[in-house]
RNA sequence: AGGGAUAUAGCCAAGCGGUAAGGCAGCGGGUUUUGAUCCCGUCAUUCAGAGGUUCAAAUCCUCUUAUCCCUGCCA
């Protein structure tokens, strides 16, 4: 398949194809415009892949522009986090990073232009009055009493606003459009408000800040954006977007297109609500691996490629949608199945003693890192007569469906020998603590000579040489598919979303694990070393995703 | 005196007047030193509903229904 055939197709790309072939545009310029008021989540990843992906495929450019017009809610820390996330996802923005705030001078000039044209006025209605005058969905609004102030006076008033002579909320600059429009955003929208706030980019230079609807379209025009892609809730705003562009003297003429935002089952996808989880300490920060943020997925072990693949699989349309978790999980499993080296770790250890193994003997077994990809090589795994195995991999007796260790039955120790259980010890509560077995010395790398072949394979680690590690198992944060519909989030949080295993036993090769490096713990799932380890040398592994488990399903 | 959008399988999603792609999930089977992977098979006589145009309609027309968005000096 050629590269072009492998590209995603969607209605926005079709529009671009049309614009290019009709000569409306000769090149494509997009932009990703986050507000630095929180961390990016997987819904943003969809938008990032869309905008940067289009730029890549059409040999155009995509800007990264911080939409920073509301200093009270924004923070420079978010700017840094967002830059890191976009780069980590594998995209390169065109030239320098942009900020809407870098256009504040130009924007001010355009506002003055509107006033001069009689298309904007300073309004002294307070918040409540402004709302009353706006009317409702079924009732037209009323003109503001300040609507017919002269151009000269408006110019002077706006200058006073800019010079800090007006109080916050005392007045605002409004576009003069149509108080009876069926588009609420066209009922004389406020385009500048007074805020005596320190801005992370412009400092204390301004005490008036432009609103989104005035800023975004003009920033697009200033940057020469051809296709300004945003989400569905801005469809009505497009009328205001066009009005501003058409009534101000900017050179270029960008167009806005809207697609539906991503909803993911069992997760929240609104920065405001995610912020609530962080603020109320319902999670451990924006990058808590249970969060749907890009930083959290990174920490959990998702790869950039898997997130890009996910964006590709879900597509881009104008349909409301809620994607199942299984789609995302399939993407990361596909990547890690190919690329994560296999390793052994026992999460709930019990001892396995091989009674016919020579006292004090040890071996260094060579085990393949990947079952089918020879290029991933092999590693040395220490073996001895005392091992740890998974508690759930042993039963004193079981039916034929249970393919693990059972007394008087044989099982293969992964990469090692076939063993047959003989008896076990239990503690006072009846839990098995030690299993005794015998091994068949002639089964290393081959089946028993008597023609039998154990039906099960279990993983293990050496008691002496294994390392103790902390392993964190994550599950969905919420118990309901659509937590956004809940009024009380706390009541639908999954109490088992995080399970910490303090004393897991892992093979010694893991001592060299690097942060975020992916491994498959055989028969269990994909894990990576946490990227926020408190003490050097500590081993803390996060479970990215479990292996597909058809056994667990049939066992139910 | 409301307006703007959207309806194709359990969940996503192609389709653009010529007889319903693909993915995820599911189901059945095979291989396997991971109950993983991989492989094979299966999964919409029908496109929200009802009319109409046409030799031919998911695609065009009419009406109806359902859902989402819009009344921040947020974005």
Coordinates of C-alpha atoms (C1' of nucleotides) in Angstrom, one line a residue:
Chain A
X1 CA 0.0 0.0 0.0
X2 CA 1.4 3.4 -0.9
X3 CA 1.8 6.1 1.7
X4 CA -1.1 8.1 0.3
X5 CA -3.4 5.2 0.4
X6 CA -2.5 4.6 4.0
X7 CA -3.6 8.1 5.0
X8 CA -6.8 8.6 7.0
X9 CA -9.7 10.1 5.2
X10 CA -12.2 12.3 6.7
X11 CA -14.5 15.2 5.8
X12 CA -11.9 17.8 6.7
X13 CA -9.3 16.3 4.5
X14 CA -11.9 16.2 1.7
X15 CA -12.5 19.9 2.2
X16 CA -8.7 20.5 2.0
X17 CA -8.5 18.3 -1.2
X18 CA -11.2 20.5 -2.7
X19 CA -9.6 23.7 -1.7
X20 CA -6.2 22.6 -3.1
X21 CA -7.6 21.4 -6.4
X22 CA -9.8 24.4 -6.9
X23 CA -6.8 26.7 -6.3
X24 CA -8.5 28.4 -3.3
X25 CA -5.3 27.5 -1.4
X26 CA -1.8 26.5 -2.6
X27 CA -0.7 25.2 0.7
X28 CA -2.2 24.2 4.1
X29 CA -1.6 25.8 7.4
X30 CA -3.2 24.5 10.6
X31 CA -2.7 25.2 14.2
X32 CA -3.2 23.5 17.6
X33 CA -4.5 26.2 20.0
X34 CA -4.6 25.0 23.7
X35 CA -5.4 27.3 26.6
X36 CA -2.7 26.8 29.2
X37 CA -5.1 26.2 32.0
X38 CA -4.6 22.5 32.5
X39 CA -2.9 19.4 31.2
X40 CA -3.7 18.0 27.7
X41 CA -5.9 14.9 27.6
X42 CA -6.5 12.2 25.0
X43 CA -9.2 14.3 23.4
X44 CA -6.5 16.9 22.7
X45 CA -4.3 14.1 21.4
X46 CA -7.1 13.6 18.8
X47 CA -6.9 17.2 17.8
X48 CA -3.1 17.3 17.8
X49 CA -3.0 14.3 15.5
X50 CA -5.6 15.8 13.2
X51 CA -3.9 19.2 12.9
X52 CA -0.3 18.1 12.8
X53 CA -1.2 15.0 10.8
X54 CA -2.8 17.2 8.1
X55 CA 0.2 19.5 8.0
X56 CA 2.5 16.4 7.6
X57 CA 0.5 14.7 4.9
X58 CA -0.1 17.9 2.9
X59 CA 3.4 19.2 3.4
X60 CA 2.0 22.2 5.1
X61 CA 2.7 23.7 8.5
X62 CA 1.0 23.5 11.9
X63 CA 1.5 26.1 14.6
X64 CA 1.4 25.5 18.3
X65 CA -0.3 28.6 19.7
X66 CA -1.2 29.1 23.3
X67 CA -4.6 30.7 23.5
X68 CA -3.8 32.8 26.5
X69 CA -6.4 35.5 26.8
X70 CA -7.6 34.7 30.4
X71 CA -4.6 35.3 32.7
X72 CA -6.6 34.5 35.8
X73 CA -7.0 30.9 34.9
X74 CA -3.7 30.3 33.1
X75 CA -0.3 29.3 34.3
X76 CA 3.2 29.1 32.9
X77 CA 3.5 25.5 34.3
X78 CA 0.8 24.4 32.0
X79 CA 2.7 26.0 29.0
X80 CA 5.7 23.8 29.8
X81 CA 3.6 20.7 30.3
X82 CA 1.7 21.2 27.0
X83 CA 4.9 21.8 25.0
X84 CA 6.4 18.6 26.4
X85 CA 3.2 16.6 25.6
X86 CA 3.0 17.7 22.0
X87 CA 6.7 17.0 21.4
X88 CA 6.4 13.6 23.1
X89 CA 3.5 12.7 20.8
X90 CA 6.0 13.1 18.0
X91 CA 5.0 16.4 16.4
X92 CA 7.0 19.4 15.4
X93 CA 5.4 22.8 15.3
X94 CA 6.3 25.4 12.7
X95 CA 8.9 27.8 13.8
X96 CA 8.6 29.4 17.2
X97 CA 5.7 28.7 19.6
X98 CA 3.1 31.4 19.4
X99 CA 0.9 33.0 21.9
X100 CA -2.4 34.9 21.3
X101 CA -0.9 37.4 23.7
X102 CA 1.8 38.3 21.3
X103 CA -0.9 39.8 19.1
X104 CA -2.4 42.0 21.9
X105 CA -1.1 45.2 20.3
X106 CA -2.6 44.2 16.9
X107 CA -5.8 43.1 18.5
X108 CA -6.1 46.4 20.2
X109 CA -5.7 48.1 16.9
X110 CA -8.4 46.0 15.3
X111 CA -10.7 46.9 18.2
X112 CA -10.1 50.5 17.5
X113 CA -10.8 49.9 13.8
X114 CA -14.2 48.4 14.7
X115 CA -15.0 51.4 16.9
X116 CA -14.0 53.8 14.1
X117 CA -16.3 51.9 11.8
X118 CA -19.1 52.3 14.3
X119 CA -19.1 48.6 14.8
X120 CA -18.0 48.5 18.5
X121 CA -18.9 50.5 21.6
X122 CA -18.1 50.7 25.2
X123 CA -21.0 49.4 27.3
X124 CA -21.5 50.2 31.0
X125 CA -24.1 47.6 31.7
X126 CA -23.0 45.4 34.5
X127 CA -23.0 41.6 34.3
X128 CA -26.5 41.1 35.4
X129 CA -27.9 43.8 33.2
X130 CA -26.0 42.5 30.2
X131 CA -27.6 39.2 30.7
X132 CA -31.1 40.7 31.0
X133 CA -30.6 42.7 27.8
X134 CA -29.4 39.7 25.9
X135 CA -32.8 38.1 25.9
X136 CA -33.3 34.3 25.8
X137 CA -33.3 31.5 23.2
X138 CA -36.9 32.4 22.4
X139 CA -36.9 36.1 23.1
X140 CA -34.9 38.7 21.3
X141 CA -32.6 41.0 23.3
X142 CA -32.8 44.7 23.7
X143 CA -30.2 47.2 22.6
X144 CA -27.9 48.5 25.2
X145 CA -28.4 52.2 26.1
X146 CA -24.8 52.7 25.3
X147 CA -25.1 51.3 21.8
X148 CA -25.3 54.7 20.1
X149 CA -22.5 56.5 21.8
X150 CA -20.5 58.5 19.2
X151 CA -17.3 57.1 17.7
X152 CA -15.2 59.8 19.3
X153 CA -16.6 59.1 22.7
X154 CA -16.1 55.4 22.3
X155 CA -12.6 55.9 21.3
X156 CA -11.9 58.0 24.4
X157 CA -13.8 55.5 26.6
X158 CA -11.8 52.5 25.2
X159 CA -8.6 54.5 25.8
X160 CA -9.7 55.0 29.4
X161 CA -10.4 51.3 29.7
X162 CA -6.9 50.5 28.4
X163 CA -5.3 53.0 30.7
X164 CA -6.8 51.4 33.8
X165 CA -9.3 54.1 34.5
X166 CA -12.2 51.7 34.6
X167 CA -13.0 49.1 37.2
X168 CA -13.3 45.4 36.5
X169 CA -16.9 44.7 35.5
X170 CA -17.7 48.4 35.2
X171 CA -17.6 48.4 31.4
X172 CA -16.7 46.3 28.4
X173 CA -16.1 46.7 24.7
X174 CA -18.9 45.2 22.6
X175 CA -19.2 44.5 18.9
X176 CA -22.3 46.1 17.5
X177 CA -24.0 43.3 15.6
X178 CA -27.7 42.2 16.2
X179 CA -29.5 41.9 19.5
X180 CA -32.2 39.9 17.9
X181 CA -30.0 37.3 16.2
X182 CA -30.9 33.7 16.7
X183 CA -27.2 33.1 17.3
X184 CA -26.8 34.3 20.8
X185 CA -23.1 35.0 20.2
X186 CA -24.1 37.6 17.7
X187 CA -26.1 39.7 20.2
X188 CA -23.5 42.3 20.7
X189 CA -20.8 40.1 22.1
X190 CA -18.3 41.5 24.5
X191 CA -14.9 41.5 22.9
X192 CA -12.7 43.2 25.6
X193 CA -13.1 43.1 29.4
X194 CA -11.1 44.9 32.2
X195 CA -8.9 42.6 34.3
X196 CA -6.2 43.9 36.5
X197 CA -4.4 40.6 36.3
X198 CA -0.7 39.7 35.8
X199 CA -0.2 37.7 32.6
X200 CA 2.4 35.0 32.3
X201 CA 3.6 36.4 29.0
X202 CA 2.8 40.1 29.0
X203 CA 3.2 40.8 32.6
X204 CA 1.4 43.9 33.7
X205 CA 1.3 45.6 30.4
X206 CA -2.4 45.2 29.9
X207 CA -5.5 45.6 32.1
X208 CA -7.9 44.9 29.3
X209 CA -7.9 41.4 27.7
X210 CA -9.6 40.4 24.5
X211 CA -12.2 37.6 24.5
X212 CA -11.8 34.3 22.7
X213 CA -14.2 35.0 19.8
X214 CA -12.3 38.2 19.0
X215 CA -8.9 36.8 19.5
X216 CA -9.0 33.4 18.0
X217 CA -10.1 34.3 14.4
X218 CA -7.7 37.2 14.2
X219 CA -4.8 35.2 15.5
X220 CA -5.6 32.6 12.8
X221 CA -5.7 35.4 10.2
X222 CA -2.4 36.9 11.4
X223 CA -0.7 33.6 11.2
X224 CA -2.1 32.8 7.8
X225 CA -4.0 29.7 9.0
X226 CA -6.0 28.3 6.1
X227 CA -8.1 25.7 8.0
X228 CA -9.0 26.4 11.6
X229 CA -10.2 23.2 13.1
X230 CA -12.1 23.1 16.3
X231 CA -14.8 21.1 18.1
X232 CA -18.5 21.1 17.5
X233 CA -19.6 23.4 20.3
X234 CA -18.1 26.3 18.3
X235 CA -20.4 25.8 15.4
X236 CA -22.5 28.8 16.3
X237 CA -19.4 30.8 17.1
X238 CA -18.3 30.4 13.5
X239 CA -20.8 33.2 12.6
X240 CA -19.0 35.5 14.9
X241 CA -15.6 34.2 13.7
X242 CA -16.6 35.2 10.2
X243 CA -18.1 38.5 11.2
X244 CA -14.9 39.7 12.9
X245 CA -12.7 38.6 10.0
X246 CA -15.0 40.3 7.5
X247 CA -15.2 43.6 9.4
X248 CA -11.5 44.1 10.1
X249 CA -8.7 44.7 7.8
X250 CA -6.7 41.5 8.0
X251 CA -5.0 40.2 5.0
X252 CA -5.8 36.5 5.1
X253 CA -9.2 34.7 5.3
X254 CA -9.1 31.6 7.4
X255 CA -12.1 29.3 7.7
X256 CA -13.3 27.3 10.7
X257 CA -14.4 23.7 10.5
X258 CA -15.7 21.7 13.4
X259 CA -15.4 18.0 14.3
X260 CA -16.9 16.1 17.3
X261 CA -14.8 15.8 20.4
X262 CA -13.7 12.4 21.8
X263 CA -15.6 10.8 24.6
X264 CA -14.1 7.7 26.2
X265 CA -16.0 5.2 28.3
X266 CA -15.4 5.4 32.0
X267 CA -13.4 8.6 31.8
X268 CA -13.9 12.3 32.1
X269 CA -12.9 14.5 29.2
X270 CA -13.2 18.0 30.4
X271 CA -10.3 20.0 31.7
X272 CA -12.5 21.6 34.3
X273 CA -13.6 18.3 35.8
X274 CA -10.1 16.8 35.6
X275 CA -8.9 19.8 37.4
X276 CA -11.5 19.1 40.1
X277 CA -10.1 15.6 40.6
X278 CA -6.6 17.1 41.0
X279 CA -7.7 19.9 43.3
X280 CA -9.8 17.7 45.6
X281 CA -7.0 15.1 45.6
X282 CA -9.2 12.4 44.3
X283 CA -6.2 11.5 42.2
X284 CA -2.5 12.0 42.7
X285 CA -2.0 14.9 40.3
X286 CA -2.5 15.5 36.6
X287 CA -0.2 12.7 35.6
X288 CA -1.7 10.1 38.0
X289 CA -1.7 7.0 35.7
X290 CA -5.4 6.7 36.1
X291 CA -6.0 10.1 34.4
X292 CA -6.8 10.4 30.7
X293 CA -4.1 13.0 30.3
X294 CA -1.2 12.6 27.9
X295 CA 1.2 12.9 30.8
X296 CA -0.6 10.1 32.6
X297 CA -0.6 7.8 29.6
X298 CA 3.1 8.4 29.2
X299 CA 3.7 7.6 32.9
X300 CA 1.5 4.5 32.6
X301 CA 3.5 3.2 29.7
X302 CA 1.5 4.1 26.6
X303 CA 3.7 5.0 23.7
X304 CA 3.3 8.0 21.4
X305 CA 2.8 5.6 18.5
X306 CA -0.1 3.9 20.3
X307 CA -1.9 7.1 20.9
X308 CA -1.4 8.2 17.3
X309 CA -2.8 4.9 16.1
X310 CA -5.7 5.3 18.4
X311 CA -6.5 8.7 16.9
X312 CA -6.3 7.1 13.5
X313 CA -8.7 4.3 14.4
X314 CA -11.4 6.5 15.9
X315 CA -11.6 8.8 12.9
X316 CA -12.8 12.3 12.6
X317 CA -16.5 13.1 12.0
X318 CA -19.3 15.4 13.3
X319 CA -21.1 12.6 15.1
X320 CA -21.4 12.5 18.9
X321 CA -19.4 9.5 19.9
X322 CA -18.3 7.5 22.9
X323 CA -15.4 5.2 22.2
X324 CA -14.9 2.0 24.2
X325 CA -11.7 1.5 26.2
X326 CA -11.0 -1.7 24.3
X327 CA -10.0 0.3 21.2
X328 CA -7.3 2.2 23.1
X329 CA -6.1 -1.0 24.8
X330 CA -5.9 -2.8 21.5
X331 CA -3.6 0.0 20.2
X332 CA -1.1 -0.2 23.1
X333 CA -1.2 -4.0 23.1
X334 CA -0.4 -4.2 19.4
X335 CA 2.6 -1.9 19.9
X336 CA 3.9 -3.5 23.0
X337 CA 3.4 -7.1 21.8
X338 CA 5.8 -6.3 19.0
X339 CA 8.3 -4.2 21.0
X340 CA 8.3 -4.9 24.7
X341 CA 10.9 -7.5 25.8
X342 CA 9.5 -10.3 27.9
X343 CA 10.5 -10.7 31.5
X344 CA 9.3 -12.6 34.5
X345 CA 7.8 -11.2 37.7
X346 CA 5.7 -12.8 40.4
X347 CA 3.2 -10.5 41.9
X348 CA 1.8 -12.8 44.6
X349 CA 4.6 -15.1 45.5
X350 CA 4.6 -18.5 47.1
X351 CA 7.7 -20.7 47.3
X352 CA 8.4 -23.6 45.0
X353 CA 11.0 -26.0 46.3
X354 CA 12.5 -28.6 43.9
X355 CA 13.4 -31.5 46.1
X356 CA 15.5 -33.4 43.7
X357 CA 17.6 -30.4 42.6
X358 CA 21.1 -30.6 44.0
X359 CA 21.5 -28.6 47.2
X360 CA 23.2 -25.3 46.6
X361 CA 23.3 -25.7 42.9
X362 CA 22.5 -22.7 40.7
X363 CA 22.2 -22.2 36.9
X364 CA 22.2 -19.2 34.6
X365 CA 19.5 -20.0 32.0
X366 CA 19.4 -18.2 28.7
X367 CA 15.9 -17.0 27.9
X368 CA 14.6 -15.3 24.8
X369 CA 13.4 -11.7 25.1
X370 CA 10.7 -12.2 22.5
X371 CA 9.0 -15.4 21.4
X372 CA 9.1 -14.6 17.7
X373 CA 11.4 -11.6 17.2
X374 CA 14.9 -13.1 17.3
X375 CA 16.4 -9.6 16.9
X376 CA 15.5 -8.8 20.5
X377 CA 18.0 -11.3 21.7
X378 CA 18.1 -13.1 25.0
X379 CA 19.0 -12.6 28.6
X380 CA 20.4 -14.6 31.5
X381 CA 17.9 -15.7 34.2
X382 CA 19.2 -17.3 37.4
X383 CA 17.6 -20.6 38.4
X384 CA 17.9 -22.7 41.5
X385 CA 16.1 -25.2 43.7
X386 CA 14.1 -22.5 45.4
X387 CA 11.8 -20.4 43.3
X388 CA 8.8 -18.1 43.7
X389 CA 5.7 -18.8 41.6
X390 CA 2.4 -17.1 41.5
X391 CA 0.0 -18.2 44.3
X392 CA -2.9 -18.5 41.7
X393 CA -0.7 -20.8 39.6
X394 CA -1.0 -23.7 42.1
X395 CA -4.0 -25.7 43.3
X396 CA -3.9 -28.9 45.3
X397 CA -6.5 -30.3 43.0
X398 CA -8.3 -29.0 39.9
X399 CA -10.3 -30.0 36.9
X400 CA -8.7 -30.6 33.5
X401 CA -9.4 -27.0 32.4
X402 CA -6.9 -25.7 34.9
X403 CA -3.6 -25.8 33.0
X404 CA -1.2 -24.9 35.9
X405 CA 0.5 -26.6 38.8
X406 CA -1.5 -29.3 40.6
X407 CA -0.3 -32.0 42.9
X408 CA 0.9 -35.1 40.9
X409 CA 0.6 -33.1 37.7
X410 CA 3.4 -31.6 35.5
X411 CA 3.8 -28.1 34.4
X412 CA 6.5 -26.3 32.4
X413 CA 8.5 -23.6 34.2
X414 CA 8.8 -21.0 31.5
X415 CA 12.3 -21.2 29.8
X416 CA 13.3 -23.9 32.3
X417 CA 12.3 -27.4 33.3
X418 CA 9.2 -29.5 33.6
X419 CA 8.2 -30.0 37.3
X420 CA 5.7 -32.2 39.0
X421 CA 4.2 -31.0 42.3
X422 CA 4.3 -33.5 45.2
X423 CA 2.9 -31.7 48.3
X424 CA 2.5 -28.3 49.9
X425 CA 2.8 -26.4 53.2
X426 CA 0.1 -24.1 54.5
X427 CA -0.1 -21.4 57.1
X428 CA -2.6 -21.4 59.9
X429 CA -5.2 -19.7 57.7
X430 CA -5.0 -22.4 55.2
X431 CA -3.1 -20.4 52.5
X432 CA -0.4 -22.3 50.6
X433 CA 3.0 -21.0 51.5
X434 CA 5.4 -23.6 49.9
X435 CA 4.9 -26.1 47.2
X436 CA 7.3 -29.0 46.8
X437 CA 8.0 -30.6 43.5
X438 CA 10.5 -32.7 41.5
X439 CA 12.0 -31.7 38.2
X440 CA 12.8 -33.6 35.1
X441 CA 16.4 -32.7 34.4
X442 CA 16.1 -33.7 30.7
X443 CA 13.5 -31.1 29.8
X444 CA 15.5 -28.0 29.4
X445 CA 14.6 -26.7 25.9
X446 CA 12.8 -30.0 25.0
X447 CA 9.8 -32.0 25.9
X448 CA 10.0 -35.1 28.2
X449 CA 11.4 -38.2 26.5
X450 CA 8.4 -40.2 27.6
X451 CA 6.2 -38.5 25.0
X452 CA 4.2 -36.5 27.6
X453 CA 3.9 -32.8 27.2
X454 CA 2.7 -30.6 30.0
X455 CA -0.3 -28.5 29.0
X456 CA 0.6 -25.6 31.1
X457 CA 3.5 -23.1 31.4
X458 CA 4.0 -20.9 34.4
X459 CA 6.4 -18.1 35.2
X460 CA 8.8 -18.0 38.2
X461 CA 11.8 -16.1 39.7
X462 CA 14.7 -17.3 41.7
X463 CA 14.3 -16.8 45.5
X464 CA 17.9 -15.7 46.1
X465 CA 18.6 -13.6 43.0
X466 CA 15.2 -12.0 42.5
X467 CA 14.6 -8.3 43.4
X468 CA 11.7 -6.9 45.4
X469 CA 9.6 -4.4 43.6
X470 CA 6.4 -2.4 44.0
X471 CA 3.9 -3.0 41.3
X472 CA 0.9 -0.8 40.7
X473 CA -2.2 -2.1 39.0
X474 CA -4.6 0.4 37.6
X475 CA -8.2 0.0 36.6
X476 CA -10.8 2.5 35.4
X477 CA -11.3 5.5 37.7
X478 CA -15.0 5.4 37.5
X479 CA -17.6 2.6 37.9
X480 CA -20.0 4.1 35.3
X481 CA -19.5 4.5 31.5
X482 CA -20.4 8.2 31.5
X483 CA -19.1 9.8 34.7
X484 CA -19.6 13.3 33.2
X485 CA -23.4 12.8 33.7
X486 CA -23.0 12.4 37.4
X487 CA -23.5 15.2 39.9
X488 CA -21.5 13.5 42.6
X489 CA -18.2 12.3 41.1
X490 CA -16.9 10.9 44.3
X491 CA -19.8 8.4 44.6
X492 CA -19.0 6.8 41.2
X493 CA -15.2 6.4 41.7
X494 CA -13.9 2.9 41.5
X495 CA -12.4 2.0 44.9
X496 CA -10.2 -0.6 43.1
X497 CA -8.8 1.8 40.5
X498 CA -5.4 1.5 42.2
X499 CA -4.0 -1.6 43.7
X500 CA -0.4 -1.4 45.1
X501 CA 1.6 -4.6 45.5
X502 CA 4.5 -3.8 47.8
X503 CA 6.4 -7.1 47.6
X504 CA 6.4 -8.4 44.1
X505 CA 9.4 -10.5 43.1
X506 CA 11.1 -9.7 39.8
X507 CA 14.0 -11.2 37.9
X508 CA 17.3 -9.4 38.4
X509 CA 17.6 -8.1 34.8
X510 CA 15.0 -5.5 35.8
X511 CA 17.6 -3.7 37.9
X512 CA 18.6 -1.9 34.8
X513 CA 15.1 -0.7 33.8
X514 CA 14.8 2.9 32.6
X515 CA 11.9 5.1 33.4
X516 CA 8.9 4.6 31.0
X517 CA 10.7 1.6 29.5
X518 CA 8.1 -1.1 28.6
X519 CA 8.3 -4.8 29.5
X520 CA 5.9 -7.6 29.3
X521 CA 5.7 -9.5 32.6
X522 CA 5.0 -12.8 31.0
X523 CA 1.4 -14.1 31.3
X524 CA 0.4 -10.9 33.1
X525 CA 0.6 -7.7 31.1
X526 CA 2.7 -4.8 30.1
X527 CA 4.5 -2.8 32.7
X528 CA 6.9 0.1 32.8
X529 CA 9.2 1.6 35.4
X530 CA 7.5 4.7 36.9
X531 CA 8.9 8.0 35.9
X532 CA 8.5 9.6 39.3
X533 CA 10.6 7.3 41.5
X534 CA 11.4 8.9 44.9
X535 CA 14.6 7.0 45.9
X536 CA 17.2 6.1 43.3
X537 CA 17.3 2.3 42.8
X538 CA 13.7 1.7 43.9
X539 CA 11.8 -0.5 41.5
X540 CA 8.2 0.7 41.0
X541 CA 6.4 -0.7 38.0
X542 CA 3.1 0.6 36.6
X543 CA 0.8 -1.8 34.7
X544 CA 0.1 -0.2 31.3
X545 CA -2.5 -2.8 30.4
X546 CA -3.1 -6.5 31.1
X547 CA -2.7 -9.2 28.5
X548 CA -5.9 -10.2 26.8
X549 CA -7.3 -12.8 29.2
X550 CA -9.8 -15.3 27.7
X551 CA -9.2 -17.6 30.6
X552 CA -10.5 -15.1 33.1
X553 CA -13.7 -14.8 31.0
X554 CA -14.4 -18.5 30.7
X555 CA -13.6 -19.0 34.4
X556 CA -16.4 -16.6 35.3
Chain B
rA1 C1' -39.4 34.1 17.4
rG2 C1' -35.8 30.2 18.5
rG3 C1' -31.3 28.8 16.1
rG4 C1' -27.1 25.5 14.9
rA5 C1' -25.7 20.3 14.1
rU6 C1' -26.0 14.8 13.8
rA7 C1' -28.6 9.8 12.7
rU8 C1' -25.0 3.3 8.8
rA9 C1' -23.9 -3.4 13.6
rG10 C1' -22.6 -3.6 20.8
rC11 C1' -18.7 0.8 20.0
rC12 C1' -16.1 3.6 16.3
rA13 C1' -16.4 4.3 10.9
rA14 C1' -16.1 4.1 5.1
rG15 C1' -19.7 5.3 1.5
rC16 C1' -21.0 10.9 -2.1
rG17 C1' -27.2 7.4 -7.8
rG18 C1' -25.0 1.2 -9.8
rU19 C1' -26.8 -3.0 -5.3
rA20 C1' -23.4 -2.0 2.6
rA21 C1' -15.2 -1.2 3.3
rG22 C1' -12.3 -1.6 7.7
rG23 C1' -11.2 -1.5 13.0
rC24 C1' -12.6 -2.7 18.2
rA25 C1' -15.7 -6.1 20.8
rG26 C1' -18.2 -10.9 20.3
rC27 C1' -18.6 -16.0 18.6
rG28 C1' -16.4 -20.9 16.5
rG29 C1' -11.8 -23.5 15.2
rG30 C1' -6.3 -24.3 14.5
rU31 C1' -0.9 -23.4 16.0
rU32 C1' 1.8 -22.2 20.5
rU33 C1' 7.3 -23.4 26.2
rU34 C1' 2.8 -16.7 27.7
rG35 C1' -4.9 -19.3 28.8
rA36 C1' -0.6 -13.9 25.1
rU37 C1' 0.7 -13.5 20.0
rC38 C1' -0.4 -15.5 15.2
rC39 C1' -3.8 -18.0 11.6
rC40 C1' -8.7 -19.4 9.6
rG41 C1' -13.9 -18.8 9.8
rU42 C1' -18.3 -16.0 11.4
rC43 C1' -20.7 -11.3 12.6
rA44 C1' -26.2 -5.3 8.6
rU45 C1' -31.0 -8.7 2.5
rU46 C1' -30.2 -3.2 5.1
rC47 C1' -28.6 2.5 6.5
rA48 C1' -33.7 6.7 12.6
rG49 C1' -39.1 6.3 10.6
rA50 C1' -42.8 7.2 6.6
rG51 C1' -43.8 8.8 1.8
rG52 C1' -41.9 10.3 -3.1
rU53 C1' -38.3 10.7 -7.7
rU54 C1' -35.5 6.9 -10.6
rC55 C1' -34.4 1.1 -14.6
rA56 C1' -31.6 1.6 -9.9
rA57 C1' -31.6 5.2 -3.4
rA58 C1' -27.8 4.7 2.7
rU59 C1' -26.8 8.4 -1.2
rC60 C1' -31.8 13.0 -4.4
rC61 C1' -36.8 15.4 -2.6
rU62 C1' -40.8 15.9 1.4
rC63 C1' -42.5 15.2 6.1
rU64 C1' -41.7 13.0 11.0
rU65 C1' -38.8 11.3 15.2
rA66 C1' -34.5 11.1 18.5
rU67 C1' -30.0 13.1 20.4
rC68 C1' -26.2 16.9 21.1
rC69 C1' -24.8 22.3 21.2
rC70 C1' -26.0 27.8 22.1
rU71 C1' -28.8 32.8 26.8
rG72 C1' -19.8 33.5 30.9
rC73 C1' -17.1 40.1 31.2
rC74 C1' -14.6 31.1 30.1
rA75 C1' -12.3 28.8 25.9

